[in-house]
Amino acid sequence: MTSSAIIPNAIEPIADLPIDDGLAAALLNSVAEYGAQLHGRRVWLACSGGRDSLTLAALCVQLYRQGQLPFLPQLLHVDHRLQADSQHWAVHVANWAQAQQIPCYILSAQVKGHDEQAARQARYDVMRAHINQEDVLLLGHHADDQAETVLMRLIQGAGVNGLSGMQPWRIQTQGAHRIALWRPWLTVQRASISAYAQCLKLPYIDDPTNNTGDNVRSGLRRDIMPVLAKYNPNVIDNIARSAQLLGDAEATIRAQAVQDLQQTVMSSLQLPPAQRVLNIDELETLPLYRQRQLLHYWLGQDEPLPPTKQLIDEVLGLSQRKDHDHQTELFWQGRKQSYIIRRYRQQLYRLSSEWLTWLKMPLEAQTYNLSDLIVAAAHSADNPSVSISLRTSKHFTWQVQMLPHALAEMLKIDTDKVEIKIAPLDRQQRVQIAGSSRPQSGKKLYQTLGVPIWLRESLVVVSVVLLNEESTEQSKNESVKDIPILLMSPFDSWILGQILDSDDFIRHSENDAFSKYIHNHLSVDNSC
């Protein structure tokens, strides 16, 4: 059984058939342009079996067999199972590839939804999962596709980035996995591809849904493009050229935004992609149009689709407020995850929802005998430190790392009589920051130290606990001295300057040494 959608041409080897000079030149020019990026990388060709992808596959076979193309791509065909004949199409593509002696893999995709975007996402997901890190995915998009893409984005209200259309070479990142999308035919018209497919008598698949007009792209193709061509026969080339010029403009704007970001970013508070922070004072030194461009770039980091103009305007308004209201939240549902945009004092925060959930996880008090920590560190000759987890989840880990041997040398007393305690800061607990004139409660310290509301449950006090060897159960409270040394958040630490009696073994001037031997380690799994 076959499919009526398959053009009834026989499957024949095409390596020795005539080559279309224009299509070959477009491909080989792109190979030359991206030669450095292509060097040493495996190339895959996304082949639906349709006219465009099958013709590109055929040209690759011809140029490779004739020694003009330095590589032969491997074909990837995705069966979405959205069409009744999709299994026949997969078999047909595999048979054609076998006749050309080109490797071919058939992949199955589960589409979540029924629209074109859902099918496209499923297709890319399954191909990305199949190919390796840094591989290249070759795509058969052409100038007509580019023109349709630009028009689609124009009627959706896109900016320069969207109107620049598809890029001939783009790095696509999913978590830590990176691949390159390569489109060498964006300057080639569909008519040229159709003529060459007919010349080769390719048995391509003519998907009946391509021109039904039941989605925006096919509607533009069927109803709008022919009308525009009446006004200007060169409309496809002109739109493709405009997209290229807009792409150059976008690159310029992006470079400026990257430079502005370096000026405004709060480096010490960055935890991509969970938390990104801008300095509002620095932001306001920029002209208004560059503020908008920077916010567009800043918000859209880590996301495949850019934020809306409405969101950018709302964030800009938030940065311009002078009423010191720290409660306002702006919500953005990105493609990968959702975000909350907040302001605290003169900083703008873009916080992922997963990060905010993690920050609400309770912290538990932990106490360790210093002798035990020294023994634990001794098991690792290369790294004489120990790590104590404060809060951990699938994506985020917060640890305190210590050098217990160095601590023991500084304390100069029997380590069996010393404990290190790490406990959450209570709102009523009073501690004294080094350099301040008096102790303050946790509630006051939040404001003094400028700790944002969502980080206030993530402050811990590190204390040295001195144990009196003469202590008994009855006199335990009198024989223990708890000396707070450091206050820590996931991003910062503060020396606690206890004013101690002269006979205490820790002097006020020595407290800062503890920050050298006890420090934060905050990590994030970037696949989140």
mmCIF file with all atom_site columns, C-alpha atoms in Angstrom, residues 335-428:
data_model
loop_
_atom_site.group_PDB
_atom_site.id
_atom_site.type_symbol
_atom_site.label_atom_id
_atom_site.label_alt_id
_atom_site.label_comp_id
_atom_site.label_asym_id
_atom_site.label_entity_id
_atom_site.label_seq_id
_atom_site.pdbx_PDB_ins_code
_atom_site.Cartn_x
_atom_site.Cartn_y
_atom_site.Cartn_z
_atom_site.occupancy
_atom_site.B_iso_or_equiv
_atom_site.pdbx_formal_charge
_atom_site.auth_seq_id
_atom_site.auth_comp_id
_atom_site.auth_asym_id
_atom_site.auth_atom_id
_atom_site.pdbx_PDB_model_num
ATOM 1  C CA . ARG A 1 335 ? 8.307  29.099 26.918 1.00 0.00 ? 335 ARG A CA 1
ATOM 2  C CA . LYS A 1 336 ? 10.698 27.271 29.264 1.00 0.00 ? 336 LYS A CA 1
ATOM 3  C CA . GLN A 1 337 ? 9.383  28.468 32.628 1.00 0.00 ? 337 GLN A CA 1
ATOM 4  C CA . SER A 1 338 ? 7.563  31.298 34.369 1.00 0.00 ? 338 SER A CA 1
ATOM 5  C CA . TYR A 1 339 ? 9.166  34.342 35.973 1.00 0.00 ? 339 TYR A CA 1
ATOM 6  C CA . ILE A 1 340 ? 8.418  37.042 38.495 1.00 0.00 ? 340 ILE A CA 1
ATOM 7  C CA . ILE A 1 341 ? 9.911  40.497 37.930 1.00 0.00 ? 341 ILE A CA 1
ATOM 8  C CA . ARG A 1 342 ? 10.340 42.513 41.120 1.00 0.00 ? 342 ARG A CA 1
ATOM 9  C CA . ARG A 1 343 ? 12.103 45.608 42.314 1.00 0.00 ? 343 ARG A CA 1
ATOM 10 C CA . TYR A 1 344 ? 13.916 45.963 45.627 1.00 0.00 ? 344 TYR A CA 1
ATOM 11 C CA . ARG A 1 345 ? 15.442 49.350 46.298 1.00 0.00 ? 345 ARG A CA 1
ATOM 12 C CA . GLN A 1 346 ? 17.557 50.156 43.225 1.00 0.00 ? 346 GLN A CA 1
ATOM 13 C CA . GLN A 1 347 ? 17.678 46.669 41.746 1.00 0.00 ? 347 GLN A CA 1
ATOM 14 C CA . LEU A 1 348 ? 15.443 44.915 39.238 1.00 0.00 ? 348 LEU A CA 1
ATOM 15 C CA . TYR A 1 349 ? 15.143 41.144 39.697 1.00 0.00 ? 349 TYR A CA 1
ATOM 16 C CA . ARG A 1 350 ? 13.977 38.553 37.181 1.00 0.00 ? 350 ARG A CA 1
ATOM 17 C CA . LEU A 1 351 ? 13.261 35.483 39.313 1.00 0.00 ? 351 LEU A CA 1
ATOM 18 C CA . SER A 1 352 ? 12.211 32.076 38.040 1.00 0.00 ? 352 SER A CA 1
ATOM 19 C CA . SER A 1 353 ? 9.239  30.468 39.771 1.00 0.00 ? 353 SER A CA 1
ATOM 20 C CA . GLU A 1 354 ? 11.328 27.360 40.517 1.00 0.00 ? 354 GLU A CA 1
ATOM 21 C CA . TRP A 1 355 ? 13.913 29.535 42.263 1.00 0.00 ? 355 TRP A CA 1
ATOM 22 C CA . LEU A 1 356 ? 11.275 31.263 44.381 1.00 0.00 ? 356 LEU A CA 1
ATOM 23 C CA . THR A 1 357 ? 9.846  27.889 45.356 1.00 0.00 ? 357 THR A CA 1
ATOM 24 C CA . TRP A 1 358 ? 13.313 26.700 46.363 1.00 0.00 ? 358 TRP A CA 1
ATOM 25 C CA . LEU A 1 359 ? 13.820 29.789 48.529 1.00 0.00 ? 359 LEU A CA 1
ATOM 26 C CA . LYS A 1 360 ? 10.760 28.820 50.570 1.00 0.00 ? 360 LYS A CA 1
ATOM 27 C CA . MET A 1 361 ? 12.190 25.431 51.546 1.00 0.00 ? 361 MET A CA 1
ATOM 28 C CA . PRO A 1 362 ? 12.806 25.381 55.328 1.00 0.00 ? 362 PRO A CA 1
ATOM 29 C CA . LEU A 1 363 ? 16.331 25.517 56.722 1.00 0.00 ? 363 LEU A CA 1
ATOM 30 C CA . GLU A 1 364 ? 17.294 23.243 59.629 1.00 0.00 ? 364 GLU A CA 1
ATOM 31 C CA . ALA A 1 365 ? 19.877 23.963 62.342 1.00 0.00 ? 365 ALA A CA 1
ATOM 32 C CA . GLN A 1 366 ? 22.992 21.789 62.094 1.00 0.00 ? 366 GLN A CA 1
ATOM 33 C CA . THR A 1 367 ? 25.810 21.275 64.610 1.00 0.00 ? 367 THR A CA 1
ATOM 34 C CA . TYR A 1 368 ? 29.143 19.530 63.993 1.00 0.00 ? 368 TYR A CA 1
ATOM 35 C CA . ASN A 1 369 ? 32.030 18.747 66.316 1.00 0.00 ? 369 ASN A CA 1
ATOM 36 C CA . LEU A 1 370 ? 35.189 20.347 64.931 1.00 0.00 ? 370 LEU A CA 1
ATOM 37 C CA . SER A 1 371 ? 37.192 17.157 65.458 1.00 0.00 ? 371 SER A CA 1
ATOM 38 C CA . ASP A 1 372 ? 34.726 15.228 63.306 1.00 0.00 ? 372 ASP A CA 1
ATOM 39 C CA . LEU A 1 373 ? 34.983 17.842 60.524 1.00 0.00 ? 373 LEU A CA 1
ATOM 40 C CA . ILE A 1 374 ? 38.790 17.563 60.576 1.00 0.00 ? 374 ILE A CA 1
ATOM 41 C CA . VAL A 1 375 ? 38.540 13.790 60.200 1.00 0.00 ? 375 VAL A CA 1
ATOM 42 C CA . ALA A 1 376 ? 36.075 14.183 57.310 1.00 0.00 ? 376 ALA A CA 1
ATOM 43 C CA . ALA A 1 377 ? 38.392 16.621 55.532 1.00 0.00 ? 377 ALA A CA 1
ATOM 44 C CA . ALA A 1 378 ? 41.382 14.327 56.018 1.00 0.00 ? 378 ALA A CA 1
ATOM 45 C CA . HIS A 1 379 ? 39.780 11.705 53.755 1.00 0.00 ? 379 HIS A CA 1
ATOM 46 C CA . SER A 1 380 ? 40.354 14.030 50.782 1.00 0.00 ? 380 SER A CA 1
ATOM 47 C CA . ALA A 1 381 ? 44.045 14.831 50.358 1.00 0.00 ? 381 ALA A CA 1
ATOM 48 C CA . ASP A 1 382 ? 43.421 16.964 47.260 1.00 0.00 ? 382 ASP A CA 1
ATOM 49 C CA . ASN A 1 383 ? 40.718 19.096 48.850 1.00 0.00 ? 383 ASN A CA 1
ATOM 50 C CA . PRO A 1 384 ? 41.122 19.638 52.614 1.00 0.00 ? 384 PRO A CA 1
ATOM 51 C CA . SER A 1 385 ? 37.643 21.100 52.969 1.00 0.00 ? 385 SER A CA 1
ATOM 52 C CA . VAL A 1 386 ? 34.220 19.802 53.908 1.00 0.00 ? 386 VAL A CA 1
ATOM 53 C CA . SER A 1 387 ? 30.888 20.772 52.388 1.00 0.00 ? 387 SER A CA 1
ATOM 54 C CA . ILE A 1 388 ? 27.716 21.041 54.439 1.00 0.00 ? 388 ILE A CA 1
ATOM 55 C CA . SER A 1 389 ? 24.446 21.211 52.506 1.00 0.00 ? 389 SER A CA 1
ATOM 56 C CA . LEU A 1 390 ? 22.044 23.838 53.764 1.00 0.00 ? 390 LEU A CA 1
ATOM 57 C CA . ARG A 1 391 ? 19.328 23.452 51.164 1.00 0.00 ? 391 ARG A CA 1
ATOM 58 C CA . THR A 1 392 ? 19.225 21.306 48.048 1.00 0.00 ? 392 THR A CA 1
ATOM 59 C CA . SER A 1 393 ? 16.766 20.277 45.350 1.00 0.00 ? 393 SER A CA 1
ATOM 60 C CA . LYS A 1 394 ? 16.823 18.904 41.834 1.00 0.00 ? 394 LYS A CA 1
ATOM 61 C CA . HIS A 1 395 ? 18.067 22.186 40.368 1.00 0.00 ? 395 HIS A CA 1
ATOM 62 C CA . PHE A 1 396 ? 19.689 24.207 43.171 1.00 0.00 ? 396 PHE A CA 1
ATOM 63 C CA . THR A 1 397 ? 22.269 23.444 45.845 1.00 0.00 ? 397 THR A CA 1
ATOM 64 C CA . TRP A 1 398 ? 23.440 25.738 48.650 1.00 0.00 ? 398 TRP A CA 1
ATOM 65 C CA . GLN A 1 399 ? 26.411 24.577 50.675 1.00 0.00 ? 399 GLN A CA 1
ATOM 66 C CA . VAL A 1 400 ? 28.804 25.960 53.252 1.00 0.00 ? 400 VAL A CA 1
ATOM 67 C CA . GLN A 1 401 ? 32.379 24.946 52.575 1.00 0.00 ? 401 GLN A CA 1
ATOM 68 C CA . MET A 1 402 ? 34.859 24.923 55.474 1.00 0.00 ? 402 MET A CA 1
ATOM 69 C CA . LEU A 1 403 ? 38.557 24.397 56.093 1.00 0.00 ? 403 LEU A CA 1
ATOM 70 C CA . PRO A 1 404 ? 38.278 22.757 59.541 1.00 0.00 ? 404 PRO A CA 1
ATOM 71 C CA . HIS A 1 405 ? 42.039 22.264 60.028 1.00 0.00 ? 405 HIS A CA 1
ATOM 72 C CA . ALA A 1 406 ? 42.646 25.995 59.466 1.00 0.00 ? 406 ALA A CA 1
ATOM 73 C CA . LEU A 1 407 ? 39.836 26.787 61.908 1.00 0.00 ? 407 LEU A CA 1
ATOM 74 C CA . ALA A 1 408 ? 41.418 24.558 64.544 1.00 0.00 ? 408 ALA A CA 1
ATOM 75 C CA . GLU A 1 409 ? 44.803 26.232 64.138 1.00 0.00 ? 409 GLU A CA 1
ATOM 76 C CA . MET A 1 410 ? 43.212 29.639 64.598 1.00 0.00 ? 410 MET A CA 1
ATOM 77 C CA . LEU A 1 411 ? 41.206 28.613 67.667 1.00 0.00 ? 411 LEU A CA 1
ATOM 78 C CA . LYS A 1 412 ? 44.223 27.024 69.412 1.00 0.00 ? 412 LYS A CA 1
ATOM 79 C CA . ILE A 1 413 ? 42.157 24.906 71.803 1.00 0.00 ? 413 ILE A CA 1
ATOM 80 C CA . ASP A 1 414 ? 41.146 21.273 72.030 1.00 0.00 ? 414 ASP A CA 1
ATOM 81 C CA . THR A 1 415 ? 38.946 20.645 68.995 1.00 0.00 ? 415 THR A CA 1
ATOM 82 C CA . ASP A 1 416 ? 36.851 18.170 70.966 1.00 0.00 ? 416 ASP A CA 1
ATOM 83 C CA . LYS A 1 417 ? 35.607 21.170 72.941 1.00 0.00 ? 417 LYS A CA 1
ATOM 84 C CA . VAL A 1 418 ? 34.495 23.126 69.876 1.00 0.00 ? 418 VAL A CA 1
ATOM 85 C CA . GLU A 1 419 ? 31.380 22.783 67.714 1.00 0.00 ? 419 GLU A CA 1
ATOM 86 C CA . ILE A 1 420 ? 30.394 24.627 64.563 1.00 0.00 ? 420 ILE A CA 1
ATOM 87 C CA . LYS A 1 421 ? 26.703 25.471 64.459 1.00 0.00 ? 421 LYS A CA 1
ATOM 88 C CA . ILE A 1 422 ? 24.740 26.673 61.437 1.00 0.00 ? 422 ILE A CA 1
ATOM 89 C CA . ALA A 1 423 ? 21.188 27.817 62.135 1.00 0.00 ? 423 ALA A CA 1
ATOM 90 C CA . PRO A 1 424 ? 18.547 30.011 60.461 1.00 0.00 ? 424 PRO A CA 1
ATOM 91 C CA . LEU A 1 425 ? 18.505 33.630 61.588 1.00 0.00 ? 425 LEU A CA 1
ATOM 92 C CA . ASP A 1 426 ? 15.422 34.235 63.707 1.00 0.00 ? 426 ASP A CA 1
ATOM 93 C CA . ARG A 1 427 ? 13.602 37.512 63.199 1.00 0.00 ? 427 ARG A CA 1
ATOM 94 C CA . GLN A 1 428 ? 14.016 38.292 66.908 1.00 0.00 ? 428 GLN A CA 1
#
